[in-house]
Amino acid sequence: MQPQEIVERALSRAAGQDMAVLVDTSSQVNLRWAGNSLTTNGNTQGLDVDIVAFQALGDGVATATVTGQVRDIAGLDDLVDRARAAAAAAAPADEAAPLVDGGVSADWDEPPPATGASELSAVAVGLGEAFRRGRADGVQHFGYAEHDLSTTYLGTTAGTRLRHSQATGRLELTAKSADGRRSAWHGSAAVSLADVELDDIDRQLRQRLSWQKRRVDVAPGRHRVLLSPSAVADLMIDLYWSADAQSAIQGRSAFSRPGGGTRVGEHLGGDVTLFSDPRADDPSLECGTFVTAAASSSTSSPFDNGLPLTPTRWIDGGRLQHLITTRHTAALADLSDSPGIDNLMLQHSDGGGSLSDVVARMDNGLLVTCLWYNRVVDPQTMLLTGLTRDGVYVVRDGEVAGACGNFRFNESPVALLGRIVDSGTPERTLAREMGDYFNRATMPPLLVADFNMSTASEAM
């Protein structure tokens, strides 16, 4: 069955009650390598269906979702019947609202496209050259590359018929010295991995390995730290995902106002702008233009399926402008409706240039290339803890003087907005920790004062 057939068959079985149907198709190819040799490759395809049933009750509307893989009409009918039965047994939903008529996509009738091995052919060729050099001089390469092409079809009994197709590429490459004591990492995100310059990445990693030959002891404490675009992305994604209106009005987040309400309208610090745009100028950042929600959460509601997504400035000039809302939480918080969007961009008013340019301007401090294992310690201050990995470098008089050990850090991405002292030009990047879940980010390198490297870490 084609995705459109699944949608129409399911909705025809709704028997007069409201329903939303989400069909997600995916096609993926991947490569893995270790010790300068390709180890595995794969090509997978999938199709998942979410049936969201809504049941009118005397005191409201209940909703329930059943998810499964559909192989035939009987299986689809069973999925629909189970969703309807679950909705009939559920309690009324707090966020109940009329379904949205999101219109019809011009490409609704198009079949889902698929990716193929050719998407990784340039990566394989580039890896072959890197492996050859590595075998000659004792540099070991480890990593992973994948290209995914996914398409979502959304249909509802309100008339919505929307389709979005999205390509996503990710490459992570780690270079290690022959003795395994030195290690450097780089991540790339792109629509097509054919655009990734593996020779440039390999040269950059080799330079970092050479920096690590000289050890410089640095004690834990508060330091001036230059965060790479990847490290900034990890911190800002955590900030973004915590910036929902429901948590704020319940007093559970860094965006809660003491005494009640939210901090929307307050200046958080620094002259920074954090924003999302589903129709971004950079094609590699383009993402879905409408809400898709299989279930309720603090940031999504199935009643909002099909709601259009528009450019949103979450922080503008350092001032908090929007929190992630559903229609329900927007009304509770007395805020404009601003659903979450699957990309994130950060701009800082001062600075410019590459990571190397900012190094040359920073005099003394630490250069952090990536973060790992970030976890929220205190939601009310957005305090995170995590680890540096694969190289922390000591900068003296604008040049890298060597490398120190890794650290555990304790920092709030909200608080550090007010301690930015320099920045570079925003660039497309891959978050080390969050890249599996959030691929589309453009971030500048940020030089931050008093970054808390709380303790030394034995992490590689």
XYZ file of C-alpha atoms in Angstrom:
460
model
C 0.000 0.000 0.000
C 1.207 3.481 -0.839
C 1.293 6.035 2.022
C -1.616 7.987 0.529
C -3.687 4.793 0.319
C -2.981 4.071 3.979
C -4.122 7.564 4.961
C -7.356 7.443 2.958
C -8.267 3.892 4.008
C -7.719 4.695 7.686
C -9.724 7.923 7.567
C -12.577 6.189 5.750
C -12.805 3.811 8.718
C -13.089 6.656 11.235
C -16.889 6.212 11.182
C -17.749 9.859 11.776
C -15.235 10.600 14.529
C -12.139 12.788 14.195
C -8.866 11.108 13.285
C -5.310 11.934 12.228
C -3.047 9.541 10.344
C 0.735 9.897 10.158
C 2.724 7.735 7.759
C 6.515 7.969 8.037
C 8.670 6.339 5.381
C 12.437 6.108 5.655
C 15.306 4.954 3.475
C 18.865 4.865 4.833
C 22.360 3.837 3.752
C 25.327 3.752 6.109
C 29.026 2.930 6.411
C 31.123 2.050 9.456
C 34.893 1.834 9.714
C 37.552 1.060 12.318
C 41.336 0.749 12.290
C 41.607 2.108 8.719
C 39.213 -0.479 7.286
C 35.546 -0.464 6.361
C 33.728 -2.872 8.672
C 30.028 -2.854 7.743
C 27.554 -1.147 5.470
C 23.796 -1.243 5.329
C 20.724 -0.214 3.378
C 17.425 -0.142 5.266
C 13.868 0.920 4.524
C 10.921 1.407 6.845
C 7.298 2.492 7.024
C 5.557 3.332 10.295
C 1.951 4.367 10.843
C 0.433 6.341 13.717
C -3.355 6.319 14.040
C -4.561 9.126 16.313
C -8.228 8.712 17.229
C -10.332 11.376 18.931
C -13.466 10.454 20.876
C -16.084 13.051 21.789
C -17.299 12.552 25.355
C -19.951 14.300 27.400
C -17.354 16.415 29.181
C -14.706 16.816 26.487
C -12.658 14.953 23.891
C -10.352 12.007 24.545
C -7.515 10.916 22.303
C -5.360 7.819 21.898
C -2.653 6.718 19.488
C -1.737 3.272 18.221
C 1.496 2.815 16.266
C 2.503 -0.046 14.040
C 3.812 -1.293 10.727
C 1.190 -1.982 8.092
C 1.614 -4.859 5.649
C -1.946 -5.243 4.370
C -5.470 -3.856 4.626
C -6.440 -6.191 7.455
C -3.488 -5.002 9.518
C -4.380 -1.368 8.885
C -8.027 -1.907 9.807
C -6.940 -3.567 13.044
C -4.680 -0.601 13.849
C -7.572 1.840 13.317
C -10.006 -0.216 15.385
C -7.548 -0.460 18.275
C -6.948 3.306 18.223
C -10.694 4.016 18.273
C -11.225 1.579 21.149
C -8.380 3.134 23.140
C -9.764 6.653 22.631
C -13.215 5.539 23.773
C -11.685 4.249 27.030
C -9.501 7.312 27.658
C -10.145 10.333 29.883
C -10.855 13.739 28.341
C -7.722 15.558 27.181
C -6.862 18.889 28.776
C -5.641 20.327 25.461
C -8.710 19.377 23.393
C -9.295 21.737 20.465
C -10.804 21.557 16.964
C -8.526 19.875 14.431
C -6.640 22.127 12.029
C -7.413 22.225 8.309
C -3.835 22.487 7.071
C -4.717 22.314 3.391
C -3.267 20.001 0.738
C 0.376 19.826 -0.328
C 1.003 20.256 -4.043
C 3.131 17.092 -3.993
C 0.706 15.008 -1.911
C 0.339 12.375 -4.652
C 4.096 11.895 -5.077
C 5.574 8.569 -3.892
C 8.285 8.641 -1.226
C 11.815 8.938 -2.669
C 14.635 6.643 -1.570
C 18.345 7.079 -1.015
C 20.964 4.663 -2.298
C 24.587 3.555 -2.073
C 25.663 6.258 -4.532
C 25.063 8.843 -1.803
C 28.074 7.464 0.081
C 30.374 6.745 -2.870
C 32.329 10.007 -2.457
C 32.726 9.262 1.262
C 34.063 5.772 0.496
C 36.607 7.174 -1.976
C 37.734 9.843 0.493
C 38.044 7.280 3.263
C 40.209 5.092 1.053
C 42.698 7.942 0.690
C 42.612 8.677 4.438
C 43.164 4.997 5.241
C 46.131 4.850 2.862
C 47.765 7.839 4.553
C 46.939 6.442 7.975
C 48.567 3.080 7.298
C 51.694 4.911 6.144
C 52.124 7.106 9.214
C 50.328 5.284 12.025
C 47.085 7.289 12.250
C 44.020 5.120 12.932
C 40.570 6.166 11.630
C 37.239 5.222 13.190
C 33.774 6.453 12.373
C 30.335 6.294 10.866
C 28.455 7.879 7.960
C 24.786 7.713 7.095
C 22.377 9.246 4.630
C 18.655 9.165 5.340
C 15.733 10.196 3.137
C 12.457 10.303 5.053
C 8.985 11.404 4.020
C 6.003 12.153 6.259
C 2.386 12.041 5.098
C -0.272 13.610 7.344
C -3.986 13.271 6.747
C -6.875 14.224 9.027
C -10.650 14.197 8.953
C -10.476 18.018 8.930
C -9.211 17.875 5.339
C -5.459 18.132 5.924
C -3.295 16.312 3.376
C 0.313 17.367 3.896
C 3.592 15.835 2.775
C 7.211 16.631 3.641
C 10.327 14.901 2.337
C 13.708 15.476 3.973
C 17.276 14.309 3.321
C 19.725 14.117 6.226
C 23.409 13.271 6.161
C 25.771 12.735 9.092
C 29.458 11.833 9.263
C 31.603 11.348 12.367
C 35.332 10.738 12.031
C 37.783 10.043 14.871
C 41.538 9.912 14.326
C 43.796 8.237 16.878
C 47.545 7.925 17.278
C 49.070 4.467 16.850
C 49.457 4.049 20.633
C 45.818 5.116 21.229
C 46.822 7.883 23.655
C 45.831 10.801 21.419
C 42.422 11.222 19.828
C 40.591 13.924 17.800
C 36.987 14.035 16.524
C 35.093 15.856 13.795
C 31.413 15.723 12.875
C 29.688 16.962 9.710
C 26.013 17.412 8.892
C 24.746 17.971 5.354
C 21.904 17.166 2.980
C 24.391 15.318 0.771
C 27.606 13.824 2.113
C 29.108 14.258 -1.343
C 29.683 17.852 -0.209
C 31.884 16.819 2.740
C 35.617 17.467 2.183
C 37.241 14.440 3.819
C 40.769 15.535 2.921
C 40.261 18.811 4.793
C 38.762 17.006 7.782
C 41.658 14.540 7.898
C 44.206 17.380 7.800
C 42.390 19.162 10.621
C 42.343 16.018 12.772
C 46.028 15.376 12.125
C 46.849 18.919 13.202
C 44.970 18.368 16.457
C 46.796 15.088 17.056
C 50.086 16.938 16.601
C 49.010 19.579 19.149
C 48.404 16.771 21.639
C 52.044 15.712 21.520
C 52.797 18.515 23.964
C 51.086 18.173 27.341
C 50.271 21.316 29.342
C 48.911 20.864 32.855
C 45.786 22.903 33.605
C 43.950 22.717 36.931
C 40.152 22.539 37.119
C 38.377 25.824 37.767
C 36.794 28.675 35.871
C 38.552 29.379 32.582
C 38.161 31.483 29.478
C 36.966 28.829 27.019
C 36.522 28.882 23.262
C 33.709 26.500 22.349
C 33.689 25.067 18.829
C 30.442 25.340 16.790
C 29.749 21.667 17.624
C 30.096 22.306 21.375
C 27.906 25.425 21.118
C 25.279 23.372 19.274
C 25.101 20.820 22.080
C 24.550 23.557 24.680
C 21.996 25.499 22.630
C 19.968 22.408 21.719
C 19.671 21.595 25.428
C 18.587 25.190 26.073
C 16.058 25.051 23.223
C 14.520 21.754 24.284
C 14.051 23.080 27.823
C 12.362 26.286 26.652
C 8.761 25.091 26.648
C 5.874 27.143 27.995
C 4.358 24.333 30.061
C 7.478 23.787 32.187
C 7.898 27.555 32.562
C 4.394 28.243 33.865
C 4.685 25.286 36.223
C 7.817 26.814 37.759
C 10.053 23.958 36.612
C 12.489 25.673 34.239
C 15.037 28.442 33.870
C 12.374 30.349 31.950
C 9.940 30.470 34.910
C 9.365 33.875 36.488
C 9.656 33.920 40.300
C 6.161 34.257 41.682
C 4.506 32.819 38.567
C 4.435 33.216 34.818
C 7.265 33.100 32.305
C 10.354 35.180 31.596
C 9.250 36.055 28.060
C 10.263 39.662 27.463
C 13.227 39.530 29.863
C 16.829 40.116 28.787
C 18.788 36.919 29.404
C 22.194 38.439 28.693
C 24.444 39.157 25.739
C 23.510 40.323 22.260
C 22.559 36.945 20.839
C 19.753 35.795 18.592
C 18.570 32.184 18.648
C 16.050 31.365 15.944
C 14.433 28.668 13.791
C 13.058 28.844 10.259
C 11.579 25.839 8.417
C 12.304 27.572 5.085
C 15.861 28.602 5.939
C 18.034 30.177 3.257
C 20.509 27.293 3.629
C 18.880 24.267 1.906
C 20.642 21.910 4.333
C 18.649 23.518 7.191
C 15.198 23.279 5.610
C 12.795 21.151 7.651
C 9.115 20.318 8.095
C 6.714 23.231 7.666
C 3.808 21.835 9.704
C 3.224 20.233 13.090
C 3.278 16.443 13.308
C 2.383 15.021 16.707
C 1.497 11.414 17.444
C 1.042 11.980 21.187
C 0.817 14.674 23.852
C 3.884 16.135 25.571
C 4.965 19.453 27.025
C 5.867 20.608 23.502
C 3.355 18.888 21.233
C -0.322 18.000 20.968
C -2.053 15.679 18.480
C -4.842 18.270 18.244
C -2.299 20.579 16.546
C -1.438 18.256 13.640
C -1.147 20.309 10.458
C -0.592 23.645 12.201
C 1.795 25.704 10.021
C 5.329 26.454 11.226
C 6.767 29.924 10.665
C 10.148 31.624 11.349
C 10.530 32.132 15.111
C 13.081 34.132 17.092
C 13.290 32.397 20.453
C 15.858 34.907 21.745
C 16.280 38.231 19.949
C 19.153 40.533 20.893
C 19.496 38.671 24.189
C 15.795 39.054 25.031
C 13.566 35.986 25.438
C 10.809 36.351 22.829
C 9.105 32.960 22.554
C 8.782 29.606 24.279
C 7.811 26.367 22.556
C 4.036 26.011 22.821
C 1.053 23.990 21.784
C -2.178 25.919 21.224
C -3.204 24.831 24.706
C -0.034 25.879 26.542
C 0.116 29.156 24.592
C -3.327 30.008 25.929
C -2.408 28.988 29.483
C 0.749 31.136 29.417
C -0.880 34.020 27.519
C 1.763 33.713 24.786
C 1.645 33.682 21.011
C 1.516 30.227 19.466
C 5.028 29.014 18.589
C 5.398 25.270 17.957
C 8.832 23.648 17.951
C 10.814 23.609 14.691
C 13.468 21.083 13.653
C 16.377 23.475 13.106
C 18.273 25.992 15.225
C 20.557 28.917 14.424
C 22.561 31.232 16.673
C 24.006 34.641 15.868
C 26.149 36.914 18.046
C 26.460 40.612 17.296
C 30.246 40.871 17.701
C 33.164 39.015 16.188
C 33.387 36.999 13.012
C 35.807 34.747 11.208
C 36.718 31.094 11.575
C 37.536 29.116 14.715
C 41.225 29.758 13.972
C 40.569 33.493 13.727
C 38.965 33.532 17.168
C 41.912 31.527 18.571
C 44.265 34.201 17.261
C 42.235 36.917 19.023
C 41.732 35.193 22.364
C 45.219 35.555 23.912
C 45.010 32.875 26.628
C 42.464 30.170 27.451
C 41.200 26.727 26.471
C 39.839 25.485 23.146
C 37.116 22.809 23.482
C 36.282 20.934 20.287
C 33.342 18.826 21.476
C 31.198 17.871 24.461
C 29.827 14.504 25.529
C 27.307 12.933 27.909
C 25.560 16.206 28.765
C 22.830 15.905 31.376
C 20.576 18.397 33.150
C 21.449 18.768 36.846
C 19.052 21.583 37.803
C 16.190 22.420 35.390
C 15.388 25.660 37.242
C 18.783 27.139 36.354
C 19.378 24.960 33.264
C 22.585 23.723 34.897
C 24.218 21.007 32.801
C 27.028 18.624 33.547
C 29.025 16.833 30.903
C 32.489 15.910 29.651
C 34.981 17.257 27.180
C 36.402 14.656 24.802
C 39.010 14.103 22.102
C 41.195 17.094 22.794
C 41.155 20.210 24.985
C 43.807 22.633 23.793
C 45.708 25.339 25.652
C 45.923 28.701 23.876
C 48.675 31.160 24.795
C 49.164 34.514 23.080
C 46.727 33.550 20.327
C 48.368 30.223 19.427
C 47.748 26.622 20.442
C 50.573 25.712 22.839
C 49.542 22.113 23.477
C 46.785 19.997 25.005
C 45.646 19.393 28.560
C 43.509 16.646 30.048
C 39.748 16.430 29.787
C 37.300 17.922 32.278
C 33.852 17.483 33.690
C 32.029 20.788 33.298
C 29.090 22.292 35.179
C 27.530 25.145 33.230
C 24.198 26.717 32.336
C 23.764 27.598 28.651
C 21.330 30.298 29.788
C 23.817 31.894 32.177
C 26.742 31.782 29.751
C 24.833 33.961 27.247
C 25.820 36.912 29.414
C 29.522 35.925 29.476
C 30.281 35.798 25.738
C 33.344 37.930 24.994
C 33.957 37.044 21.324
C 32.510 34.906 18.554
C 33.130 33.686 15.032
C 30.969 33.360 11.953
C 28.080 30.859 12.269
C 28.613 27.625 10.345
C 26.765 24.389 9.664
C 27.745 21.930 12.379
C 26.946 18.609 14.037
C 26.441 18.416 17.801
C 28.509 15.547 19.253
C 25.954 14.535 21.907
C 22.671 15.651 20.291
C 23.512 15.059 16.624
C 21.663 11.732 16.577
C 18.427 13.516 17.457
C 18.849 17.051 16.128
C 20.856 17.366 12.915
C 20.080 20.858 11.612
C 22.108 23.510 13.456
C 24.197 26.538 12.490
C 26.365 27.909 15.296
C 29.362 30.246 15.698
C 32.388 29.463 17.840
C 31.904 31.295 21.147
C 34.545 32.576 23.533
C 33.050 32.479 27.038
C 34.488 33.878 30.261
C 34.518 31.886 33.525
C 33.392 28.572 32.052
C 33.293 26.103 34.941
C 35.607 23.142 34.389
C 34.673 21.608 37.727
C 36.912 18.518 37.905
C 39.493 16.621 35.896
C 38.179 13.695 33.817
C 39.823 10.494 32.651
C 37.689 10.483 29.494
C 39.669 10.013 26.277
